PDB file of C-alpha atoms in Angstrom:
ATOM      1  CA  MET A  26      79.334  54.529 120.059  1.00  0.00           C
ATOM      2  CA  ALA A  27      78.594  55.854 116.806  1.00  0.00           C
ATOM      3  CA  GLU A  28      79.457  59.262 116.160  1.00  0.00           C
ATOM      4  CA  GLN A  29      76.381  61.541 115.575  1.00  0.00           C
ATOM      5  CA  THR A  30      76.234  64.197 112.878  1.00  0.00           C
ATOM      6  CA  THR A  31      74.354  67.191 112.557  1.00  0.00           C
ATOM      7  CA  PRO A  32      71.802  67.152 109.510  1.00  0.00           C
ATOM      8  CA  GLN A  33      72.607  69.826 107.041  1.00  0.00           C
ATOM      9  CA  ARG A  34      69.780  72.621 106.951  1.00  0.00           C
ATOM     10  CA  ALA A  35      68.453  73.725 103.575  1.00  0.00           C
ATOM     11  CA  GLY A  36      70.338  76.398 101.970  1.00  0.00           C
ATOM     12  CA  GLU A  37      73.340  76.059 104.271  1.00  0.00           C
ATOM     13  CA  PRO A  38      76.733  75.467 102.627  1.00  0.00           C
ATOM     14  CA  ALA A  39      78.577  72.002 102.896  1.00  0.00           C
ATOM     15  CA  ASP A  40      81.534  71.749 105.076  1.00  0.00           C
ATOM     16  CA  ALA A  41      84.742  72.696 103.244  1.00  0.00           C
ATOM     17  CA  GLY A  42      86.429  69.744 104.929  1.00  0.00           C
ATOM     18  CA  ALA A  43      83.875  67.339 103.896  1.00  0.00           C
ATOM     19  CA  LEU A  44      84.156  68.576 100.303  1.00  0.00           C
ATOM     20  CA  ALA A  45      87.901  68.554 100.271  1.00  0.00           C
ATOM     21  CA  ASP A  46      87.811  64.899 101.425  1.00  0.00           C
ATOM     22  CA  SER A  47      84.967  63.460  99.312  1.00  0.00           C
ATOM     23  CA  GLY A  48      85.306  66.006  96.403  1.00  0.00           C
ATOM     24  CA  ALA A  49      82.357  67.322  94.317  1.00  0.00           C
ATOM     25  CA  ILE A  50      81.266  66.740  90.676  1.00  0.00           C
ATOM     26  CA  VAL A  51      81.225  69.529  88.629  1.00  0.00           C
ATOM     27  CA  GLY A  52      80.860  69.452  84.899  1.00  0.00           C
ATOM     28  CA  GLY A  53      82.200  65.873  84.879  1.00  0.00           C
ATOM     29  CA  SER A  54      85.121  66.531  87.013  1.00  0.00           C
ATOM     30  CA  VAL A  55      85.979  65.874  90.298  1.00  0.00           C
ATOM     31  CA  ILE A  56      87.197  69.149  92.431  1.00  0.00           C
ATOM     32  CA  THR A  57      87.783  69.895  95.967  1.00  0.00           C
ATOM     33  CA  ALA A  58      86.667  72.803  97.759  1.00  0.00           C
ATOM     34  CA  GLY A  59      88.258  76.244  96.564  1.00  0.00           C
ATOM     35  CA  ALA A  60      89.597  74.091  93.358  1.00  0.00           C
ATOM     36  CA  LYS A  61      89.407  74.946  89.789  1.00  0.00           C
ATOM     37  CA  PRO A  62      87.480  72.493  87.503  1.00  0.00           C
ATOM     38  CA  ASP A  63      89.895  70.950  85.179  1.00  0.00           C
ATOM     39  CA  ALA A  64      88.159  72.006  81.998  1.00  0.00           C
ATOM     40  CA  ALA A  65      88.726  75.717  83.043  1.00  0.00           C
ATOM     41  CA  VAL A  66      92.326  75.059  83.540  1.00  0.00           C
ATOM     42  CA  VAL A  67      92.937  73.206  80.177  1.00  0.00           C
ATOM     43  CA  ARG A  68      91.000  76.032  78.321  1.00  0.00           C
ATOM     44  CA  ASP A  69      93.184  78.845  79.927  1.00  0.00           C
ATOM     45  CA  ALA A  70      96.296  76.683  79.174  1.00  0.00           C
ATOM     46  CA  LEU A  71      95.318  76.230  75.497  1.00  0.00           C
ATOM     47  CA  GLY A  72      94.702  79.732  75.103  1.00  0.00           C
ATOM     48  CA  VAL A  73      98.146  80.828  76.068  1.00  0.00           C
ATOM     49  CA  GLY A  74     100.134  77.964  74.328  1.00  0.00           C
ATOM     50  CA  THR A  75      98.358  78.590  71.195  1.00  0.00           C
ATOM     51  CA  ALA A  76      98.567  82.553  71.084  1.00  0.00           C
ATOM     52  CA  VAL A  77     102.204  82.360  72.140  1.00  0.00           C
ATOM     53  CA  GLY A  78     102.907  79.304  69.966  1.00  0.00           C
ATOM     54  CA  LEU A  79     102.061  80.865  66.709  1.00  0.00           C
ATOM     55  CA  SER A  80     104.394  83.659  67.293  1.00  0.00           C
ATOM     56  CA  GLY A  81     107.205  80.956  66.435  1.00  0.00           C
ATOM     57  CA  PHE A  82     106.435  81.856  62.761  1.00  0.00           C
ATOM     58  CA  ALA A  83     107.871  85.394  63.591  1.00  0.00           C
ATOM     59  CA  PHE A  84     111.035  83.995  65.204  1.00  0.00           C
ATOM     60  CA  GLY A  85     111.492  81.436  62.195  1.00  0.00           C
ATOM     61  CA  VAL A  86     111.375  84.578  60.044  1.00  0.00           C
ATOM     62  CA  THR A  87     113.511  86.678  61.984  1.00  0.00           C
ATOM     63  CA  SER A  88     115.975  83.966  62.324  1.00  0.00           C
ATOM     64  CA  ALA A  89     116.474  83.116  58.725  1.00  0.00           C
ATOM     65  CA  GLY A  90     116.625  86.916  57.909  1.00  0.00           C
ATOM     66  CA  SER A  91     119.597  87.310  60.467  1.00  0.00           C
ATOM     67  CA  GLY A  92     121.657  84.542  58.402  1.00  0.00           C
ATOM     68  CA  LEU A  93     121.030  81.383  60.268  1.00  0.00           C
ATOM     69  CA  SER A  94     120.354  78.526  58.161  1.00  0.00           C
ATOM     70  CA  LEU A  95     117.093  76.275  58.654  1.00  0.00           C
ATOM     71  CA  LEU A  96     118.755  73.737  60.772  1.00  0.00           C
ATOM     72  CA  GLN A  97     120.285  76.281  63.130  1.00  0.00           C
ATOM     73  CA  THR A  98     116.862  78.149  63.289  1.00  0.00           C
ATOM     74  CA  CYS A  99     115.115  74.925  64.239  1.00  0.00           C
ATOM     75  CA  ALA A 100     117.669  73.770  66.776  1.00  0.00           C
ATOM     76  CA  LEU A 101     117.295  76.963  68.906  1.00  0.00           C
ATOM     77  CA  SER A 102     113.666  76.282  69.060  1.00  0.00           C
ATOM     78  CA  LEU A 103     113.982  72.739  69.950  1.00  0.00           C
ATOM     79  CA  LEU A 104     116.889  73.029  72.328  1.00  0.00           C
ATOM     80  CA  VAL A 105     116.730  76.393  73.748  1.00  0.00           C
ATOM     81  CA  PHE A 106     112.908  76.999  73.620  1.00  0.00           C
ATOM     82  CA  THR A 107     112.795  80.201  75.438  1.00  0.00           C
ATOM     83  CA  GLY A 108     111.494  83.095  72.996  1.00  0.00           C
ATOM     84  CA  ALA A 109     113.055  85.949  74.633  1.00  0.00           C
ATOM     85  CA  SER A 110     116.522  84.495  74.508  1.00  0.00           C
ATOM     86  CA  GLN A 111     116.034  83.415  70.935  1.00  0.00           C
ATOM     87  CA  PHE A 112     114.791  86.684  69.721  1.00  0.00           C
ATOM     88  CA  ALA A 113     117.688  88.377  71.810  1.00  0.00           C
ATOM     89  CA  LEU A 114     120.223  86.083  70.151  1.00  0.00           C
ATOM     90  CA  VAL A 115     119.224  86.691  66.599  1.00  0.00           C
ATOM     91  CA  GLY A 116     118.367  90.089  67.038  1.00  0.00           C
ATOM     92  CA  ALA A 117     121.945  90.917  68.266  1.00  0.00           C
ATOM     93  CA  LEU A 118     123.268  88.708  65.307  1.00  0.00           C
ATOM     94  CA  ALA A 119     121.123  90.790  62.739  1.00  0.00           C
ATOM     95  CA  ALA A 120     122.351  94.153  64.042  1.00  0.00           C
ATOM     96  CA  GLY A 121     125.974  93.081  63.536  1.00  0.00           C
ATOM     97  CA  GLY A 122     126.699  92.423  66.995  1.00  0.00           C
ATOM     98  CA  ASN A 123     129.645  90.056  68.425  1.00  0.00           C
ATOM     99  CA  PRO A 124     128.322  86.513  68.460  1.00  0.00           C
ATOM    100  CA  TYR A 125     129.766  86.114  72.065  1.00  0.00           C
ATOM    101  CA  THR A 126     127.766  89.224  73.151  1.00  0.00           C
ATOM    102  CA  ALA A 127     124.758  87.972  71.482  1.00  0.00           C
ATOM    103  CA  ALA A 128     124.942  84.702  73.227  1.00  0.00           C
ATOM    104  CA  ALA A 129     125.670  86.262  76.630  1.00  0.00           C
ATOM    105  CA  GLY A 130     122.695  88.418  76.254  1.00  0.00           C
ATOM    106  CA  ALA A 131     120.443  85.342  75.410  1.00  0.00           C
ATOM    107  CA  PHE A 132     122.234  83.251  78.437  1.00  0.00           C
ATOM    108  CA  PHE A 133     121.405  85.843  81.082  1.00  0.00           C
ATOM    109  CA  LEU A 134     117.826  86.311  79.754  1.00  0.00           C
ATOM    110  CA  GLY A 135     117.315  82.514  79.842  1.00  0.00           C
ATOM    111  CA  VAL A 136     118.818  82.574  83.714  1.00  0.00           C
ATOM    112  CA  ARG A 137     115.454  83.954  84.734  1.00  0.00           C
ATOM    113  CA  ASN A 138     113.813  80.436  84.181  1.00  0.00           C
ATOM    114  CA  SER A 139     116.130  79.048  86.785  1.00  0.00           C
ATOM    115  CA  PHE A 140     114.357  81.296  89.490  1.00  0.00           C
ATOM    116  CA  TYR A 141     111.197  80.304  87.973  1.00  0.00           C
ATOM    117  CA  GLY A 142     112.170  76.540  88.650  1.00  0.00           C
ATOM    118  CA  LEU A 143     112.711  77.024  92.081  1.00  0.00           C
ATOM    119  CA  ARG A 144     109.096  78.063  92.899  1.00  0.00           C
ATOM    120  CA  LEU A 145     107.511  75.410  90.380  1.00  0.00           C
ATOM    121  CA  SER A 146     109.438  72.800  91.811  1.00  0.00           C
ATOM    122  CA  GLN A 147     107.841  73.187  95.155  1.00  0.00           C
ATOM    123  CA  LEU A 148     104.476  73.665  93.824  1.00  0.00           C
ATOM    124  CA  LEU A 149     104.312  70.834  91.188  1.00  0.00           C
ATOM    125  CA  ALA A 150     106.423  68.217  93.275  1.00  0.00           C
ATOM    126  CA  LEU A 151     107.013  66.176  90.179  1.00  0.00           C
ATOM    127  CA  PRO A 152     108.777  62.533  90.487  1.00  0.00           C
ATOM    128  CA  ARG A 153     112.392  62.629  90.225  1.00  0.00           C
ATOM    129  CA  ALA A 154     112.456  60.826  86.638  1.00  0.00           C
ATOM    130  CA  VAL A 155     109.975  63.604  85.066  1.00  0.00           C
ATOM    131  CA  ARG A 156     111.974  66.740  86.460  1.00  0.00           C
ATOM    132  CA  PRO A 157     114.716  66.880  83.938  1.00  0.00           C
ATOM    133  CA  PHE A 158     112.172  66.698  80.899  1.00  0.00           C
ATOM    134  CA  ALA A 159     109.865  69.336  82.870  1.00  0.00           C
ATOM    135  CA  ALA A 160     112.719  71.830  83.359  1.00  0.00           C
ATOM    136  CA  HIS A 161     112.896  72.277  79.607  1.00  0.00           C
ATOM    137  CA  TRP A 162     109.273  73.909  79.776  1.00  0.00           C
ATOM    138  CA  VAL A 163     109.935  76.252  82.497  1.00  0.00           C
ATOM    139  CA  ILE A 164     109.595  79.309  80.605  1.00  0.00           C
ATOM    140  CA  ASP A 165     107.416  82.473  81.174  1.00  0.00           C
ATOM    141  CA  GLU A 166     104.156  81.298  79.763  1.00  0.00           C
ATOM    142  CA  THR A 167     103.961  77.892  81.818  1.00  0.00           C
ATOM    143  CA  THR A 168     104.797  79.965  84.761  1.00  0.00           C
ATOM    144  CA  ALA A 169     102.327  82.499  84.153  1.00  0.00           C
ATOM    145  CA  VAL A 170      99.659  79.690  83.865  1.00  0.00           C
ATOM    146  CA  THR A 171     100.890  77.641  86.561  1.00  0.00           C
ATOM    147  CA  LEU A 172     101.452  79.982  89.668  1.00  0.00           C
ATOM    148  CA  PRO A 173      97.913  81.171  90.069  1.00  0.00           C
ATOM    149  CA  GLN A 174      96.135  77.788  90.201  1.00  0.00           C
ATOM    150  CA  PRO A 175      94.720  76.964  93.658  1.00  0.00           C
ATOM    151  CA  THR A 176      95.536  73.401  93.783  1.00  0.00           C
ATOM    152  CA  ARG A 177      98.526  71.156  92.880  1.00  0.00           C
ATOM    153  CA  ARG A 178      96.263  69.132  90.580  1.00  0.00           C
ATOM    154  CA  ALA A 179      95.277  72.345  88.599  1.00  0.00           C
ATOM    155  CA  ALA A 180      99.005  73.531  88.714  1.00  0.00           C
ATOM    156  CA  ARG A 181     100.230  70.300  87.096  1.00  0.00           C
ATOM    157  CA  ILE A 182      97.272  70.324  84.393  1.00  0.00           C
ATOM    158  CA  GLY A 183      98.134  73.886  83.620  1.00  0.00           C
ATOM    159  CA  PHE A 184     101.885  73.414  83.514  1.00  0.00           C
ATOM    160  CA  THR A 185     101.632  70.271  81.264  1.00  0.00           C
ATOM    161  CA  VAL A 186      98.992  71.505  78.660  1.00  0.00           C
ATOM    162  CA  THR A 187     100.661  74.991  78.367  1.00  0.00           C
ATOM    163  CA  GLY A 188     103.963  73.460  77.816  1.00  0.00           C
ATOM    164  CA  LEU A 189     102.982  70.812  75.493  1.00  0.00           C
ATOM    165  CA  THR A 190     100.870  72.868  73.362  1.00  0.00           C
ATOM    166  CA  LEU A 191     103.467  75.765  73.196  1.00  0.00           C
ATOM    167  CA  TYR A 192     106.444  73.468  72.508  1.00  0.00           C
ATOM    168  CA  VAL A 193     104.784  71.614  69.637  1.00  0.00           C
ATOM    169  CA  LEU A 194     103.355  74.923  68.040  1.00  0.00           C
ATOM    170  CA  TRP A 195     106.441  76.863  68.639  1.00  0.00           C
ATOM    171  CA  ASN A 196     108.524  74.573  66.605  1.00  0.00           C
ATOM    172  CA  LEU A 197     106.044  73.823  63.930  1.00  0.00           C
ATOM    173  CA  THR A 198     105.823  77.610  63.200  1.00  0.00           C
ATOM    174  CA  THR A 199     109.623  78.103  63.457  1.00  0.00           C
ATOM    175  CA  LEU A 200     109.957  75.637  60.677  1.00  0.00           C
ATOM    176  CA  VAL A 201     107.180  77.291  58.667  1.00  0.00           C
ATOM    177  CA  GLY A 202     108.635  80.828  59.173  1.00  0.00           C
ATOM    178  CA  ALA A 203     112.250  79.710  58.344  1.00  0.00           C
ATOM    179  CA  LEU A 204     110.866  78.281  55.099  1.00  0.00           C
ATOM    180  CA  GLY A 205     108.736  81.025  54.239  1.00  0.00           C
ATOM    181  CA  ALA A 206     111.282  83.806  54.866  1.00  0.00           C
ATOM    182  CA  GLU A 207     112.388  83.966  51.305  1.00  0.00           C
ATOM    183  CA  ALA A 208     108.832  84.598  50.061  1.00  0.00           C
ATOM    184  CA  LEU A 209     108.119  87.271  52.445  1.00  0.00           C
ATOM    185  CA  GLY A 210     111.237  89.264  51.224  1.00  0.00           C
ATOM    186  CA  ASP A 211     112.552  92.006  53.648  1.00  0.00           C
ATOM    187  CA  THR A 212     111.766  90.590  56.890  1.00  0.00           C
ATOM    188  CA  ASP A 213     112.367  94.052  58.872  1.00  0.00           C
ATOM    189  CA  ALA A 214     109.536  95.763  56.809  1.00  0.00           C
ATOM    190  CA  TRP A 215     106.857  93.437  58.580  1.00  0.00           C
ATOM    191  CA  GLY A 216     107.854  94.035  61.955  1.00  0.00           C
ATOM    192  CA  LEU A 217     107.648  90.346  63.003  1.00  0.00           C
ATOM    193  CA  ASP A 218     110.512  90.435  65.586  1.00  0.00           C
ATOM    194  CA  ALA A 219     108.165  92.453  67.793  1.00  0.00           C
ATOM    195  CA  ALA A 220     105.571  89.920  68.073  1.00  0.00           C
ATOM    196  CA  SER A 221     107.154  87.794  70.682  1.00  0.00           C
ATOM    197  CA  PRO A 222     108.195  90.563  72.814  1.00  0.00           C
ATOM    198  CA  ALA A 223     104.847  91.907  72.575  1.00  0.00           C
ATOM    199  CA  VAL A 224     103.053  88.770  73.842  1.00  0.00           C
ATOM    200  CA  PHE A 225     105.573  88.493  76.780  1.00  0.00           C
ATOM    201  CA  LEU A 226     104.686  91.901  77.843  1.00  0.00           C
ATOM    202  CA  ALA A 227     101.164  91.283  77.675  1.00  0.00           C
ATOM    203  CA  LEU A 228     101.558  88.288  79.951  1.00  0.00           C
ATOM    204  CA  LEU A 229     104.006  89.977  82.173  1.00  0.00           C
ATOM    205  CA  ALA A 230     101.825  93.357  82.666  1.00  0.00           C
ATOM    206  CA  PRO A 231      99.005  91.685  84.914  1.00  0.00           C
ATOM    207  CA  MET A 232     101.793  90.295  87.217  1.00  0.00           C
ATOM    208  CA  LEU A 233     103.252  93.771  88.171  1.00  0.00           C
ATOM    209  CA  LYS A 234     100.941  94.251  91.056  1.00  0.00           C
ATOM    210  CA  THR A 235     103.064  96.479  93.441  1.00  0.00           C
ATOM    211  CA  THR A 236     104.713  99.748  93.126  1.00  0.00           C
ATOM    212  CA  THR A 237     108.151  98.094  93.394  1.00  0.00           C
ATOM    213  CA  GLU A 238     107.448  95.742  90.669  1.00  0.00           C
ATOM    214  CA  ARG A 239     106.109  98.613  88.305  1.00  0.00           C
ATOM    215  CA  VAL A 240     109.125 101.238  88.923  1.00  0.00           C
ATOM    216  CA  THR A 241     111.466  98.170  88.380  1.00  0.00           C
ATOM    217  CA  ALA A 242     109.943  97.477  85.097  1.00  0.00           C
ATOM    218  CA  GLY A 243     109.665 100.860  83.916  1.00  0.00           C
ATOM    219  CA  LEU A 244     113.466 101.665  84.912  1.00  0.00           C
ATOM    220  CA  ALA A 245     114.456  98.549  82.875  1.00  0.00           C
ATOM    221  CA  VAL A 246     112.582  99.615  79.874  1.00  0.00           C
ATOM    222  CA  VAL A 247     114.195 103.176  80.294  1.00  0.00           C
ATOM    223  CA  LEU A 248     117.596 101.587  80.523  1.00  0.00           C
ATOM    224  CA  VAL A 249     117.361  99.573  77.437  1.00  0.00           C
ATOM    225  CA  LEU A 250     115.877 102.377  75.237  1.00  0.00           C
ATOM    226  CA  GLY A 251     118.433 104.768  76.417  1.00  0.00           C
ATOM    227  CA  LEU A 252     121.347 102.558  75.935  1.00  0.00           C
ATOM    228  CA  LEU A 253     120.540 101.056  72.479  1.00  0.00           C
ATOM    229  CA  PRO A 254     122.127 103.719  70.438  1.00  0.00           C
ATOM    230  CA  LEU A 255     125.348 103.948  72.714  1.00  0.00           C
ATOM    231  CA  LEU A 256     126.241 100.188  73.513  1.00  0.00           C
ATOM    232  CA  PRO A 257     126.603  97.001  71.140  1.00  0.00           C
ATOM    233  CA  ALA A 258     123.584  94.914  70.587  1.00  0.00           C
ATOM    234  CA  GLY A 259     122.751  92.765  73.435  1.00  0.00           C
ATOM    235  CA  VAL A 260     124.486  94.873  76.062  1.00  0.00           C
ATOM    236  CA  PRO A 261     121.573  97.040  76.904  1.00  0.00           C
ATOM    237  CA  VAL A 262     119.574  93.978  77.980  1.00  0.00           C
ATOM    238  CA  LEU A 263     122.405  92.986  80.394  1.00  0.00           C
ATOM    239  CA  VAL A 264     122.571  96.438  81.793  1.00  0.00           C
ATOM    240  CA  SER A 265     118.805  96.701  82.385  1.00  0.00           C
ATOM    241  CA  ALA A 266     119.048  93.974  84.914  1.00  0.00           C
ATOM    242  CA  LEU A 267     120.635  96.499  87.231  1.00  0.00           C
ATOM    243  CA  ALA A 268     116.990  98.048  87.543  1.00  0.00           C
ATOM    244  CA  ALA A 269     116.139  95.567  90.399  1.00  0.00           C
ATOM    245  CA  PRO A 270     119.028  96.455  92.816  1.00  0.00           C
ATOM    246  CA  VAL A 271     118.640 100.166  92.132  1.00  0.00           C
ATOM    247  CA  VAL A 272     115.006 100.281  93.139  1.00  0.00           C
ATOM    248  CA  LEU A 273     115.614  97.963  96.033  1.00  0.00           C
ATOM    249  CA  PHE A 274     118.176 100.197  97.303  1.00  0.00           C
ATOM    250  CA  MET A 275     116.077 103.406  96.865  1.00  0.00           C
ATOM    251  CA  LYS A 276     113.296 101.484  98.663  1.00  0.00           C
ATOM    252  CA  GLY A 277     115.613 100.682 101.519  1.00  0.00           C
ATOM    253  CA  ARG A 278     116.640 104.198 101.832  1.00  0.00           C
ATOM    254  CA  GLY A 279     113.318 105.515 101.917  1.00  0.00           C
ATOM    255  CA  LYS A 280     112.254 103.281 104.755  1.00  0.00           C
ATOM    256  CA  GLY A 281     115.117 104.297 106.469  1.00  0.00           C
ATOM    257  CA  SER A 282     114.552 108.188 106.336  1.00  0.00           C
ATOM    258  CA  MET A 283     110.775 107.787 107.380  1.00  0.00           C
ATOM    259  CA  LYS A 284     111.858 105.835 110.693  1.00  0.00           C
ATOM    260  CA  GLY A 285     114.327 108.468 111.587  1.00  0.00           C
ATOM    261  CA  ARG A 286     111.753 111.264 111.342  1.00  0.00           C
ATOM    262  CA  GLY A 287     109.754 109.667 114.130  1.00  0.00           C
ATOM    263  CA  LYS A 288     112.383 110.187 116.760  1.00  0.00           C
ATOM    264  CA  GLY A 289     112.307 114.089 117.094  1.00  0.00           C
ATOM    265  CA  PRO A 290     111.257 115.956 120.430  1.00  0.00           C
ATOM    266  CA  ALA A 291     107.648 115.686 121.466  1.00  0.00           C
ATOM    267  CA  PRO A 292     105.377 118.633 120.252  1.00  0.00           C
ATOM    268  CA  ARG A 293     104.493 121.423 122.900  1.00  0.00           C
ATOM    269  CA  ASN A 294     100.946 122.408 123.796  1.00  0.00           C
ATOM    270  CA  ALA A 295      99.387 125.951 123.439  1.00  0.00           C
ATOM    271  CA  GLN A 296     101.241 127.172 126.643  1.00  0.00           C
ATOM    272  CA  GLY A 297     104.596 125.973 125.235  1.00  0.00           C
ATOM    273  CA  ALA A 298     104.962 122.965 127.781  1.00  0.00           C
ATOM    274  CA  ARG A 299     105.448 119.345 126.745  1.00  0.00           C
ATOM    275  CA  PRO A 300     102.953 116.951 127.501  1.00  0.00           C
ATOM    276  CA  ALA A 301     102.835 115.588 131.122  1.00  0.00           C
ATOM    277  CA  GLY A 302     103.498 111.953 129.699  1.00  0.00           C
ATOM    278  CA  ASN A 303     106.925 113.361 128.121  1.00  0.00           C
ATOM    279  CA  ALA A 304     107.875 115.580 131.107  1.00  0.00           C
ATOM    280  CA  PRO A 305     110.481 114.060 133.667  1.00  0.00           C
ATOM    281  CA  HIS A 306     108.962 113.042 136.954  1.00  0.00           C
ATOM    282  CA  ALA A 307     109.452 115.466 139.699  1.00  0.00           C
ATOM    283  CA  GLU A 308     110.809 112.789 141.941  1.00  0.00           C
ATOM    284  CA  SER A 309     113.241 111.550 139.380  1.00  0.00           C
ATOM    285  CA  ALA A 310     114.423 115.256 138.717  1.00  0.00           C
ATOM    286  CA  LYS A 311     114.914 116.030 142.738  1.00  0.00           C
ATOM    287  CA  GLY A 312     115.993 112.580 143.657  1.00  0.00           C
ATOM    288  CA  SER A 313     113.660 110.011 145.577  1.00  0.00           C
ATOM    289  CA  ARG A 314     113.324 110.470 149.441  1.00  0.00           C
ATOM    290  CA  PRO A 315     110.959 109.269 152.127  1.00  0.00           C
ATOM    291  CA  THR A 316     107.836 111.478 152.873  1.00  0.00           C
ATOM    292  CA  THR A 317     107.880 113.305 156.250  1.00  0.00           C
ATOM    293  CA  PRO A 318     105.192 115.328 157.990  1.00  0.00           C
ATOM    294  CA  GLU A 319     106.763 118.532 157.084  1.00  0.00           C
ATOM    295  CA  ASP A 320     105.876 117.722 153.468  1.00  0.00           C
ATOM    296  CA  GLY A 321     102.154 118.089 154.408  1.00  0.00           C
ATOM    297  CA  ARG A 322     102.492 121.568 155.509  1.00  0.00           C
TER     298      ARG A 322
END
């Protein structure tokens, strides 16, 4: 027997399951229920990729000003491709820091991308042949665009468009910045080394939604600023990583103390007696025994 269906009433929303199976046409794109139009994902990805990609010019200028050659500067953008680590490396070198310390600071900053990859690998579910190439694009900006997407299709589009746009622009502007460093003269006077960290903070700030995250970020900033005059270049960044375990430890102690407060004696009423529910039962105090006729007298 054919399955009967109930006709949809006027003004009644379509069934979400049916939309998910069949899809709906919005602005020429096929989307499912709760999905985001492809054009909107591409627009957001292009915006982030373009804005951050142009700051590669600042890296090229800063790197050339720190003494690296044109080839070394371009190789960093092509092979490392993580702005914060690149700026940390050339900044430490420009400040006269030890090359090994500078490299260590850049390395540990780049390790965070490994944790991004653990989440993105599940979300994107890319074919094995593509994963090694996609791993090179696992950075702050691609993660920030990919994670909020409601569907796997939107996540893949956001990741690909952001990564491609940013990679191309970052490397082109790095080349232009390195070539134009001599024309700019004193690169420190322009303050271009602050461009990429400023963009990174602008992307990071909306993701700090809980009190724990905000306190951790604030403590990390305090550690870096406080230790800059005391430790060699690159080391304060490494020490700031201690902010996370410190905040989590204090949070755990706070929860433990709150639990301990709820185990005190029960409050007394106006007459000084405890509530009946907390008083020991008379039979329990005297010992249980069978009832006799004399008890009723």
